[in-house]
XYZ file of C-alpha atoms in Angstrom:
696
model
C 13.998 -33.459 22.149
C 14.090 -31.434 18.958
C 13.762 -27.871 19.023
C 12.244 -25.572 16.407
C 12.569 -21.759 16.501
C 9.821 -19.697 14.650
C 8.641 -16.205 14.910
C 4.985 -16.479 15.749
C 2.996 -18.380 18.036
C 0.333 -18.840 15.495
C 3.089 -20.266 13.457
C 4.455 -22.658 16.228
C 1.025 -24.027 17.026
C 0.522 -24.971 13.146
C 3.951 -26.513 12.811
C 3.892 -28.353 16.280
C 0.537 -30.139 15.310
C 2.332 -31.156 12.045
C 5.427 -32.538 13.327
C 3.993 -34.032 16.456
C 5.618 -34.921 19.966
C 9.084 -35.596 18.836
C 9.542 -31.602 18.333
C 9.024 -28.761 20.470
C 8.272 -25.532 18.543
C 8.680 -21.985 20.305
C 8.376 -18.396 19.018
C 10.864 -15.549 19.311
C 7.857 -13.064 19.156
C 9.671 -11.374 16.470
C 13.147 -9.485 16.847
C 14.926 -10.452 20.246
C 17.500 -7.423 20.241
C 17.715 -4.462 18.129
C 19.412 -0.929 18.374
C 18.747 0.759 21.709
C 16.062 3.327 21.749
C 17.782 6.135 23.750
C 21.014 6.373 21.778
C 22.173 5.930 18.241
C 23.552 2.511 18.977
C 26.211 2.647 16.100
C 30.128 3.150 16.591
C 30.548 4.970 13.603
C 34.248 5.492 14.125
C 34.645 1.828 14.131
C 33.154 0.841 10.597
C 29.602 1.420 11.744
C 29.632 -1.472 14.411
C 25.956 -1.827 15.764
C 25.403 -1.879 19.617
C 22.397 -4.401 20.019
C 20.331 -4.715 23.099
C 17.921 -7.009 24.102
C 14.538 -5.568 24.662
C 13.321 -5.193 28.263
C 10.266 -7.343 27.373
C 12.059 -9.928 25.578
C 14.734 -10.976 28.414
C 12.637 -13.526 30.048
C 11.891 -14.851 26.495
C 15.786 -15.036 25.659
C 16.399 -17.142 29.046
C 13.659 -19.481 28.205
C 15.141 -19.913 24.391
C 18.431 -20.588 26.021
C 17.068 -23.036 28.385
C 15.426 -25.026 25.653
C 18.129 -24.834 23.513
C 20.429 -26.190 26.439
C 17.879 -29.321 26.733
C 17.618 -30.102 22.986
C 19.299 -32.697 20.746
C 18.724 -30.640 17.858
C 17.987 -27.043 16.980
C 16.366 -25.873 13.903
C 16.291 -22.046 13.039
C 12.670 -21.741 11.037
C 12.413 -17.932 11.010
C 10.985 -16.377 7.975
C 12.920 -16.777 4.672
C 13.664 -13.153 4.072
C 16.185 -10.526 5.202
C 14.478 -9.934 8.631
C 13.648 -13.466 9.267
C 17.356 -14.349 8.525
C 18.506 -11.669 10.871
C 16.296 -12.797 13.712
C 17.712 -16.187 13.278
C 21.293 -14.956 13.359
C 20.244 -12.975 16.703
C 19.041 -16.052 18.403
C 22.401 -18.037 17.281
C 24.602 -15.164 18.388
C 22.791 -14.926 22.113
C 22.807 -18.430 22.558
C 26.535 -18.956 21.746
C 25.725 -21.608 19.101
C 28.087 -22.428 16.563
C 28.097 -23.944 13.229
C 27.161 -27.575 13.402
C 25.031 -26.674 16.628
C 21.980 -25.811 14.723
C 20.365 -26.222 11.430
C 18.556 -23.433 9.626
C 15.320 -24.545 7.788
C 12.932 -22.599 5.396
C 9.721 -23.019 3.733
C 7.211 -21.140 1.405
C 4.219 -22.656 3.023
C 3.193 -24.273 6.427
C 2.005 -27.624 5.038
C 3.117 -31.072 6.233
C 5.198 -32.038 3.034
C 6.802 -28.509 3.161
C 7.508 -28.698 6.611
C 8.824 -32.109 6.751
C 10.800 -31.348 3.465
C 12.389 -28.363 5.157
C 13.578 -30.545 8.136
C 15.084 -32.877 5.916
C 16.961 -30.092 3.776
C 18.409 -27.624 6.256
C 21.151 -25.176 5.162
C 23.325 -22.681 6.607
C 22.357 -19.025 7.789
C 22.899 -16.619 4.939
C 25.296 -13.825 6.009
C 24.683 -11.776 2.896
C 20.958 -11.566 3.662
C 21.925 -10.773 7.446
C 24.504 -7.905 6.500
C 21.598 -6.660 4.163
C 19.385 -6.447 6.798
C 21.720 -4.769 9.190
C 22.737 -2.147 6.615
C 19.135 -1.047 6.272
C 18.683 -1.134 9.712
C 22.009 1.257 10.452
C 20.828 3.360 7.329
C 17.428 3.991 8.817
C 18.729 4.627 12.398
C 21.367 7.218 11.153
C 18.740 9.021 9.010
C 15.925 8.914 11.869
C 18.472 9.617 14.816
C 20.479 12.460 13.217
C 17.762 14.317 11.220
C 14.627 14.334 13.634
C 16.322 16.423 16.301
C 16.829 18.987 13.588
C 13.489 18.558 12.602
C 12.227 19.054 16.043
C 14.133 22.355 16.427
C 13.037 23.804 13.140
C 9.439 22.869 13.320
C 8.490 21.456 16.853
C 9.865 18.502 19.092
C 8.871 15.064 18.383
C 8.845 15.049 14.718
C 10.739 12.369 12.708
C 12.285 11.615 9.426
C 12.875 8.177 7.728
C 14.859 7.212 4.805
C 11.888 5.685 2.886
C 8.949 7.526 4.658
C 10.526 10.746 3.527
C 10.872 9.713 -0.209
C 7.272 8.512 -0.198
C 5.678 11.510 1.724
C 7.634 13.503 -1.008
C 5.560 11.563 -3.863
C 2.426 12.612 -2.154
C 3.454 16.261 -1.515
C 4.796 16.666 -5.052
C 1.277 15.353 -6.303
C -0.731 17.844 -4.443
C 1.521 20.508 -5.623
C 0.794 19.489 -9.236
C -3.030 19.375 -8.414
C -2.723 23.162 -6.968
C -0.514 24.474 -10.007
C -3.024 22.723 -12.627
C -4.681 24.826 -15.063
C -7.644 23.306 -16.609
C -7.908 23.504 -20.511
C -11.124 23.236 -22.590
C -11.288 21.132 -25.492
C -14.418 19.389 -27.645
C -15.268 15.848 -29.053
C -17.595 15.400 -31.946
C -19.481 11.987 -32.496
C -22.590 10.753 -34.518
C -25.440 8.753 -33.586
C -25.751 6.332 -36.426
C -28.199 3.817 -37.596
C -27.802 1.227 -40.378
C -30.784 1.156 -42.887
C -31.223 -2.686 -42.616
C -30.857 -2.792 -38.778
C -32.334 -1.526 -35.957
C -28.869 -1.337 -34.027
C -27.848 1.869 -33.072
C -24.186 2.731 -32.803
C -21.856 5.739 -32.117
C -19.035 6.831 -34.537
C -16.375 9.216 -33.311
C -14.612 12.011 -35.632
C -11.341 10.611 -36.456
C -10.120 12.685 -39.329
C -10.821 15.843 -41.277
C -9.282 16.930 -44.780
C -6.514 14.538 -44.024
C -5.828 15.842 -40.747
C -5.856 12.633 -38.011
C -7.208 14.149 -34.730
C -5.510 13.506 -31.549
C -6.738 13.858 -27.996
C -7.837 17.282 -26.917
C -7.165 18.616 -30.453
C -10.339 20.435 -30.774
C -9.738 23.501 -28.467
C -12.981 25.504 -28.593
C -16.664 25.461 -29.655
C -15.794 27.545 -32.499
C -13.489 25.046 -33.961
C -15.989 22.291 -33.408
C -18.629 24.333 -35.174
C -16.353 25.062 -38.360
C -15.736 21.409 -38.510
C -19.420 20.740 -38.683
C -20.243 23.241 -41.328
C -18.096 20.842 -43.905
C -19.991 17.881 -42.530
C -23.282 16.443 -44.756
C -25.379 14.257 -42.565
C -27.197 12.824 -45.533
C -23.872 11.670 -47.025
C -22.584 9.178 -44.684
C -21.441 5.670 -46.051
C -19.120 2.702 -45.100
C -15.821 3.184 -46.650
C -14.109 0.117 -44.925
C -14.575 -2.594 -42.465
C -11.989 -4.405 -40.216
C -12.269 -7.248 -37.943
C -9.818 -9.175 -35.758
C -9.682 -11.654 -33.158
C -8.161 -10.435 -29.694
C -6.734 -12.570 -27.060
C -6.107 -11.316 -23.347
C -3.959 -13.283 -21.331
C -4.156 -14.006 -17.508
C -2.014 -11.896 -15.118
C 0.641 -13.904 -13.429
C -0.280 -14.784 -9.432
C 0.119 -12.054 -6.862
C 3.293 -10.867 -5.253
C 3.145 -8.723 -2.259
C 2.916 -5.246 -4.034
C 0.210 -6.487 -6.330
C -1.700 -8.031 -3.711
C -1.930 -4.982 -1.446
C -2.857 -2.748 -4.707
C -5.799 -5.219 -5.622
C -6.896 -5.555 -2.138
C -7.058 -1.960 -1.933
C -8.863 -1.058 -5.090
C -11.391 -3.938 -4.914
C -11.826 -4.812 -1.367
C -11.012 -1.519 0.369
C -8.407 -2.895 2.500
C -5.406 -0.825 3.749
C -2.013 -2.249 2.811
C -1.398 -3.002 6.758
C -5.034 -4.791 6.992
C -4.026 -6.732 3.834
C -0.677 -7.923 5.203
C -2.381 -8.561 8.614
C -4.901 -10.692 6.971
C -2.411 -12.618 4.571
C -0.331 -13.476 7.679
C -3.166 -15.440 9.426
C -3.803 -17.145 6.115
C -0.214 -17.966 5.825
C 0.181 -19.232 9.715
C -2.725 -21.455 9.861
C -6.592 -21.659 10.231
C -8.100 -24.363 12.130
C -10.106 -26.570 9.753
C -12.238 -29.208 11.908
C -9.622 -29.190 14.392
C -6.632 -29.568 11.866
C -4.661 -26.411 11.656
C -2.920 -25.698 8.143
C -1.564 -22.874 6.403
C -3.719 -21.475 3.490
C -1.714 -19.371 1.185
C 2.144 -19.471 0.811
C 4.576 -16.787 2.219
C 2.918 -13.414 1.671
C 6.043 -11.185 1.491
C 7.547 -11.890 -2.031
C 8.527 -10.312 -4.947
C 8.596 -13.362 -7.172
C 6.008 -14.693 -9.638
C 7.706 -18.169 -9.545
C 5.254 -21.166 -9.239
C 6.481 -24.579 -8.230
C 5.865 -27.465 -10.686
C 3.704 -29.232 -7.929
C 1.423 -26.025 -7.632
C 1.184 -25.746 -11.545
C 0.007 -29.342 -12.083
C -2.439 -29.314 -9.285
C -4.064 -26.293 -10.703
C -4.159 -27.855 -14.376
C -5.986 -30.706 -12.806
C -8.258 -28.686 -10.961
C -8.930 -26.709 -14.188
C -9.581 -29.706 -16.195
C -11.999 -31.413 -13.725
C -13.984 -28.454 -13.042
C -14.070 -26.350 -15.991
C -12.934 -28.674 -18.992
C -10.192 -29.057 -21.521
C -11.116 -26.008 -23.345
C -10.053 -23.771 -20.228
C -6.666 -25.314 -20.107
C -3.574 -23.929 -22.248
C -1.820 -26.631 -23.848
C 1.530 -25.369 -22.813
C 1.704 -24.322 -19.198
C 1.827 -20.673 -18.421
C 5.000 -19.692 -16.884
C 5.869 -16.320 -15.685
C 9.170 -14.450 -14.984
C 9.668 -11.897 -12.461
C 10.123 -8.377 -14.237
C 12.108 -7.109 -11.334
C 15.882 -8.133 -11.660
C 16.155 -7.410 -7.770
C 13.688 -9.769 -6.630
C 14.956 -11.926 -4.053
C 12.867 -11.796 -1.078
C 11.243 -15.555 -1.269
C 11.222 -17.997 -4.072
C 7.291 -18.388 -5.004
C 4.309 -16.294 -5.448
C 1.530 -15.782 -3.209
C -0.995 -18.805 -3.832
C -2.990 -21.252 -2.216
C -1.228 -24.154 -0.669
C -4.054 -26.522 -1.791
C -6.182 -25.635 -4.656
C -8.881 -28.145 -3.860
C -9.531 -26.044 -0.919
C -12.013 -23.515 -2.561
C -13.108 -20.190 -1.252
C -16.493 -21.843 -0.979
C -15.281 -24.766 0.900
C -13.368 -22.610 3.519
C -16.119 -19.828 3.906
C -17.579 -21.122 6.978
C -13.887 -21.250 8.744
C -12.761 -17.787 7.956
C -13.972 -14.399 8.942
C -15.608 -12.193 6.389
C -12.477 -10.352 5.430
C -10.294 -13.572 5.704
C -12.490 -15.137 2.976
C -12.614 -12.129 0.829
C -8.783 -12.088 0.790
C -8.353 -16.008 0.413
C -11.051 -15.734 -2.493
C -8.743 -12.752 -4.220
C -5.665 -14.736 -3.992
C -7.244 -18.444 -4.880
C -8.822 -17.037 -8.234
C -5.991 -14.966 -9.389
C -3.672 -18.137 -8.974
C -6.177 -20.448 -10.714
C -6.675 -18.007 -13.293
C -3.017 -17.789 -14.205
C -2.903 -21.184 -15.194
C -5.915 -21.000 -17.389
C -6.466 -20.203 -21.354
C -6.757 -16.601 -22.726
C -10.292 -15.043 -23.086
C -11.062 -14.443 -26.569
C -12.852 -11.171 -28.003
C -13.841 -10.298 -31.727
C -13.280 -6.555 -32.263
C -14.957 -4.907 -35.270
C -14.438 -1.604 -36.747
C -16.342 0.522 -39.032
C -14.865 3.272 -41.062
C -17.485 5.599 -42.307
C -16.774 8.833 -44.613
C -18.755 11.989 -45.129
C -17.218 14.335 -47.674
C -13.443 14.558 -46.377
C -14.315 13.671 -42.811
C -13.700 10.121 -41.490
C -15.496 8.680 -38.555
C -14.737 5.408 -36.583
C -16.967 3.239 -34.707
C -15.680 0.074 -32.937
C -17.299 -2.835 -30.880
C -15.955 -5.923 -29.094
C -17.567 -9.167 -28.231
C -16.439 -11.780 -25.798
C -16.560 -14.950 -27.566
C -14.781 -17.201 -24.891
C -14.530 -16.375 -20.988
C -11.136 -18.302 -20.638
C -9.420 -17.109 -17.341
C -12.157 -14.552 -16.931
C -14.577 -17.379 -15.840
C -12.544 -17.155 -12.626
C -11.209 -14.003 -12.204
C -14.113 -11.872 -12.578
C -12.667 -8.452 -11.494
C -10.912 -8.316 -14.861
C -14.039 -9.007 -16.696
C -15.108 -5.379 -17.365
C -15.919 -6.055 -21.013
C -19.651 -4.992 -22.080
C -20.406 -6.515 -25.434
C -20.796 -3.517 -27.993
C -22.691 -4.835 -30.917
C -22.351 -3.198 -34.284
C -24.735 -3.940 -37.087
C -23.912 -6.280 -40.400
C -22.872 -3.558 -42.905
C -21.309 -3.534 -46.223
C -18.803 -1.140 -47.509
C -20.225 1.284 -49.712
C -23.700 1.141 -47.713
C -25.364 4.479 -46.689
C -25.770 5.055 -43.040
C -28.533 7.101 -41.489
C -27.430 9.892 -39.004
C -29.831 10.525 -36.363
C -27.918 13.277 -34.789
C -24.152 14.961 -34.602
C -23.190 15.748 -30.913
C -20.532 18.207 -29.868
C -19.396 18.045 -26.074
C -17.366 20.476 -24.301
C -14.797 18.922 -21.737
C -12.012 20.293 -19.466
C -8.651 18.520 -18.596
C -8.545 17.117 -15.068
C -5.766 17.246 -12.760
C -3.919 14.333 -11.536
C -5.524 12.379 -8.998
C -4.296 12.306 -5.464
C -2.647 8.912 -4.478
C -4.643 5.920 -3.017
C -2.957 3.382 -1.195
C -3.105 1.132 -4.498
C -1.709 3.854 -6.891
C 1.037 5.039 -4.215
C 2.132 1.475 -3.833
C 2.347 1.099 -7.499
C 4.509 3.986 -7.845
C 6.738 3.158 -4.803
C 7.247 -0.315 -6.715
C 7.916 1.350 -10.032
C 10.416 3.994 -8.800
C 12.165 1.324 -6.360
C 10.995 3.011 -3.370
C 11.469 0.619 -0.152
C 10.562 -3.095 -0.816
C 7.318 -4.946 -0.837
C 7.667 -5.776 2.951
C 8.104 -2.148 4.077
C 5.055 -0.579 1.894
C 2.451 -1.032 4.334
C 4.239 0.002 7.349
C 5.746 3.239 5.367
C 2.236 4.509 4.635
C 1.084 3.650 8.115
C 3.884 5.525 9.507
C 3.308 8.763 7.789
C -0.417 8.528 8.541
C 0.402 8.026 12.233
C 2.458 10.988 12.409
C -0.182 13.197 10.731
C 1.895 14.077 7.975
C -1.234 12.740 5.652
C -4.661 12.147 6.097
C -6.846 9.697 4.120
C -10.021 11.326 2.784
C -12.521 9.100 0.563
C -9.800 6.591 0.068
C -7.328 9.714 -1.069
C -3.845 10.323 0.460
C -4.023 14.141 1.206
C -0.733 15.858 2.747
C -1.422 17.527 5.914
C 0.347 20.875 6.594
C 2.685 19.236 8.789
C 3.822 16.685 5.994
C 4.397 19.726 3.639
C 6.575 21.612 6.360
C 8.761 18.555 6.916
C 9.323 18.038 3.053
C 10.065 21.724 2.468
C 12.720 21.258 5.350
C 14.016 17.900 3.890
C 14.409 19.709 0.412
C 16.225 22.543 1.843
C 19.079 20.761 3.764
C 18.669 17.221 2.791
C 17.916 17.057 -0.782
C 19.120 13.302 -1.414
C 16.931 11.975 1.319
C 13.773 12.889 -0.658
C 15.373 12.181 -4.126
C 13.607 9.298 -5.581
C 16.446 8.184 -7.796
C 18.883 7.996 -4.490
C 16.198 6.270 -2.604
C 16.054 3.571 -5.535
C 19.609 3.461 -5.782
C 20.066 2.802 -2.246
C 17.539 -0.065 -2.310
C 19.696 -1.565 -5.199
C 22.822 -1.340 -2.970
C 21.113 -3.276 -0.240
C 20.036 -5.679 -2.723
C 23.935 -5.836 -3.851
C 24.803 -6.591 -0.332
C 22.057 -9.450 -0.142
C 23.487 -11.194 -3.163
C 26.912 -10.696 -1.889
C 28.008 -8.227 -4.584
C 28.876 -5.350 -2.464
C 30.224 -4.866 1.010
C 28.094 -3.391 3.649
C 30.570 -1.460 5.422
C 31.440 0.209 1.701
C 27.535 1.253 1.418
C 27.665 2.995 4.705
C 30.933 4.883 4.231
C 29.649 5.987 0.843
C 26.471 7.218 2.126
C 27.632 8.859 5.475
C 30.176 11.040 4.090
C 28.201 13.594 2.208
C 25.284 12.879 4.635
C 27.368 14.063 7.767
C 28.191 17.391 6.097
C 24.492 17.905 5.458
C 23.745 17.509 9.088
C 26.351 19.938 9.900
C 25.412 22.430 7.594
C 21.768 22.085 8.704
C 22.939 22.508 12.533
C 24.571 25.782 11.410
C 21.733 27.155 9.267
C 18.989 26.418 12.125
C 18.094 29.795 13.436
C 17.163 30.258 17.397
C 13.337 30.153 17.601
C 11.974 32.728 20.144
C 9.090 31.146 21.961
C 6.278 33.382 23.155
C 5.916 33.992 26.767
C 2.668 32.474 28.461
C 2.954 35.288 31.238
C 3.679 33.169 34.159
C 6.637 31.333 35.594
C 7.417 27.551 36.010
C 6.198 26.681 39.576
C 9.026 23.746 39.544
C 11.978 25.989 38.746
C 11.095 29.574 38.431
C 11.666 29.680 34.392
C 9.227 31.582 32.152
C 6.387 29.197 30.998
C 6.191 29.490 27.247
C 3.732 28.375 24.322
C 5.043 25.379 22.581
C 3.706 23.120 19.687
C 3.387 19.310 19.086
C 1.731 17.144 16.504
C -1.413 17.176 19.168
C -1.435 21.216 19.015
C -0.372 24.021 21.373
C 0.361 23.494 24.864
C 2.202 25.561 27.560
C 5.626 24.465 28.883
C 8.554 25.312 30.939
C 11.096 27.287 28.925
C 14.050 25.278 30.742
C 13.041 22.301 28.721
C 14.551 19.718 28.585
C 16.076 20.248 32.107
C 12.698 21.014 33.422
C 9.757 18.855 31.974
C 6.826 20.982 33.487
C 3.649 21.251 31.493
C 1.078 23.691 32.446
C -2.264 21.633 32.256
C -4.697 24.670 32.333
C -5.492 25.376 28.785
C -7.599 28.373 29.502
C -5.441 31.187 28.250
C -4.852 29.127 25.188
C -8.381 28.645 24.422
C -9.419 32.467 24.840
C -8.661 33.021 21.121
C -10.565 29.729 20.287
C -14.213 29.966 19.399
C -16.419 28.803 22.150
C -18.997 26.354 21.119
C -21.096 25.525 23.968
C -20.857 24.228 27.575
C -19.743 20.909 28.427
C -22.491 18.804 29.891
C -20.254 17.008 32.301
C -18.071 19.710 33.852
C -19.528 22.914 32.696
C -16.237 24.296 30.874
C -16.330 25.656 27.437
C -16.496 23.264 24.609
C -13.878 24.135 21.916
C -13.065 22.766 18.132
C -10.295 20.390 18.063
C -8.697 18.286 15.590
C -7.372 14.708 15.128
C -5.878 12.681 12.268
C -9.763 11.772 11.571
C -10.765 15.597 11.316
C -12.277 18.174 13.324
C -14.373 17.386 16.500
C -15.708 19.233 19.668
C -14.329 18.429 22.934
C -14.183 19.840 26.590
C -11.583 22.539 27.095
C -10.864 20.728 30.362
C -9.129 17.900 28.556
C -7.581 15.497 30.169
C -9.382 16.222 33.139
C -12.869 15.787 31.266
C -12.802 13.775 28.102
C -16.183 14.782 26.872
C -16.118 14.990 23.128
C -18.961 14.894 20.233
C -19.078 14.978 16.515
C -18.696 18.460 14.850
C -21.695 17.934 12.653
C -25.072 17.690 14.268
C -27.208 17.212 11.183
C -30.286 14.864 11.286
C -28.904 11.780 9.770
C -32.148 9.584 10.222
C -32.791 6.445 12.032
C -31.247 3.213 11.949
C -33.276 0.804 9.658
C -32.327 -2.120 11.921
C -33.155 -0.821 15.141
C -34.778 2.573 14.903
C -32.169 4.449 17.167
C -30.663 7.584 15.984
C -27.722 7.473 13.129
C -24.530 9.530 13.864
C -21.065 10.280 12.398
C -18.332 8.251 13.612
C -14.617 8.060 12.862
C -12.450 4.810 11.758
C -9.225 4.145 10.254
C -10.305 4.997 6.880
C -12.323 8.154 7.826
C -15.930 9.120 8.577
C -18.587 6.858 8.470
C -22.430 6.600 9.668
C -23.161 4.282 12.415
C -26.080 3.417 14.781
C -25.867 4.965 18.118
C -26.898 1.852 19.704
C -23.503 0.409 19.095
C -22.251 -2.287 20.075
C -25.862 -3.628 20.660
C -26.465 -2.671 16.895
C -23.511 -2.847 14.461
C -25.077 -1.104 11.588
C -23.073 1.235 9.420
C -23.525 2.994 6.378
C -21.133 4.973 4.065
C -20.701 8.688 4.868
C -22.225 11.126 2.401
C -21.346 14.804 2.572
C-alpha cells in the first residue's frame, strides 16, 4: 500500500479518487503538535529550543498515522507547499521516526489528475529552511504573546493579549482614528462653466485651469471672495477654442489574483470578510463534486506570486481565440512579474485549474458565494491574458480673456479585457462636440461650488489588507486571521464595513506604545518579516534572528514590570464564601463582575449582579423571570438583556422602532446582528429567510 498524508479530509477525498485503490490518503487535520498552551514552551537559555507537545485531541490521530505508516510500502508527505505545510510535514516525520529515504515529499499547486500524478513522479526533500522560518515565526509570536499579555492583564485587565502582527495592525487602525479626530476641515472652492457649441446641441463642462498665467492646483481657491474676484475678470461672451488635443489611451489588464488582491477585491466587490474569502477559496481548491467526480477548481490560494504556467497561458489563449476572436488575443503573451522580492509562499497565482469550466457551467454545482468567488477568480485570470482596452481621449482648451478652461472627454473604442473583467469597466463615455480652433463657445452658466476637505477614511478590510501588504506587516496567509483576532478580542468593531477601534483597543495600543514601542512599530515589524523571509531562503540563521530580537525585548519586559503600579480594587462589601477574603469589583472583556481578591489562589466569582446593576439604567421587567432588564453591550453593539444572566438568558434588540412587515410572508421585521453588524430580517426565521440592509 502507498500512503499519502495531506492536511484536510476534503483534500484527501479528492486525491483518493484521483489516484485510485493503490493509494490510501489520510489527513493530519492541520498541525499535530505545537507549543504547549499552559507554559511558554521555549528553552530560551538553550538557543530557544521549542518544547513541542501533541495536542490532546490529536493523540489518537497520531497513533493512527503511525499505524498506517508502518503498514505502507511508500509514504508521501503531501501537505501544503508553504511554511506551515512544510512544518506540518516535518512534525509528522519526526513523530513517526522516519528518516531520509523512508518517505517522499510531494507538492502541487492544484488538485487535478495531471498535477497529482506529476507530483508523485517528482518528489523532493523536506525544505529545512522553510521549516526553520515557520519555527522562528511561531517562537517570536509565543515570546511576544506569552510575556506581554500578563503585563497587559495587570495594567488593564486579565484576559487581554498582544500579538506581534496583530499589535502593529491594531496600531494602524488606532492611528487612523486619531488622524480623523485631529482633522480640521478646510474650505475651498471650484469654478466650472456649462458650455455648448454653436454647431451642435452637445453640452459639456469646462473647469477653470488657469488665470493670468497662474495654474490652479487642487484646493487653491480658498474662499468665496477669491472665487468672485476671479469671475469679475471672466467675459461669458468671449469664450473661444484656443486648442484641441486628442490621443489614444490603452488600459492594460491587471495580473491574476494573489492572496492579498483576492481578499481586497472580494471585500470591495462581494462584501466578503477576508476569513470568508479564504474559507470559500479553500473549498474551491480542495475539490467540488461535479456529477460524481471531485476536482479542485482553483490553484493554491495562499500565494504572493503572479507567475502563470505555460500550460495555463496557452489554455487561456485558446479559450479567448475560440470564444471572443483574435482581436481579443494579444500577439505577445501577457507575462507578469511579482513585484514583491520576498514572494516565496508558492509558485503560481490563483487561477482556475480548467479555464473551460466557466462560471456558468459550474453555477449549478456551487453555492451562491462559492460561485461568486469562482467567477471573480476565473474572470480576473482570463482577462489577464486578453488585449488592452482602447479609449479615445479628447481635450478642448478654452480661453476667455486671461483665463483658461479645460474640458476632457473619453470614449471607449474597444472593450479588450473589459469584455470579461467587468468590475474594471467603470468608464462612462463623455462625448465632446466637434469644434474647431478659434470657434466661439456659448456659456450657459458659470458655477462656483463650495467644498470642504474630508478626513482620511477609516479602514475597510480591503484597504487595511492593502496597507498591511504595502508596509510588509504579516504575510498573505496571516491577514485574515489577524483581522479576525483583533475583532474577536473586542479591540475593534465593524460599522458599515469600516474598522473602528474600541476603547479597549486604544488602551492596549497606548500601553504598547509606552512600554513596547518596537512591537507596534511598522518598520520594525516589516524588518522582522524580511528576516523570516531570509531564514526561509537560507540567508540567515534562525537562532541569530531570535537572539537579536530577544535581547532588547527582555529589557522592555523587565522595565514594564517594574513600572506597573499595584492596582487597588474597589471592594464589593462582602467576603468570599470560599476563603473569607474580600470580594472586589473586577473587569474582563465581557464587562464588570465581582470576584475574590485572593485570585488566582481562589477563583470564586459572585454570580449575583444586583449591586453592579444598581447603577445601571433599568429598562423594564424581564418577561421570563421578573428581574430588571438592563442595557448590555457585545461586539455587535448594545442590546437589552435580563440582569439575571446567566440563569436567565432573555434578551432583545435595543431598538424597537416599527420596521414594517416582511414582503414575503407578512410577519414583523426585526433588527438582528451578524458578523458584519446590524441587518433587518423577518421575525419568522427560519421558516422565512428574508433579509434587508439595515438603515439608520
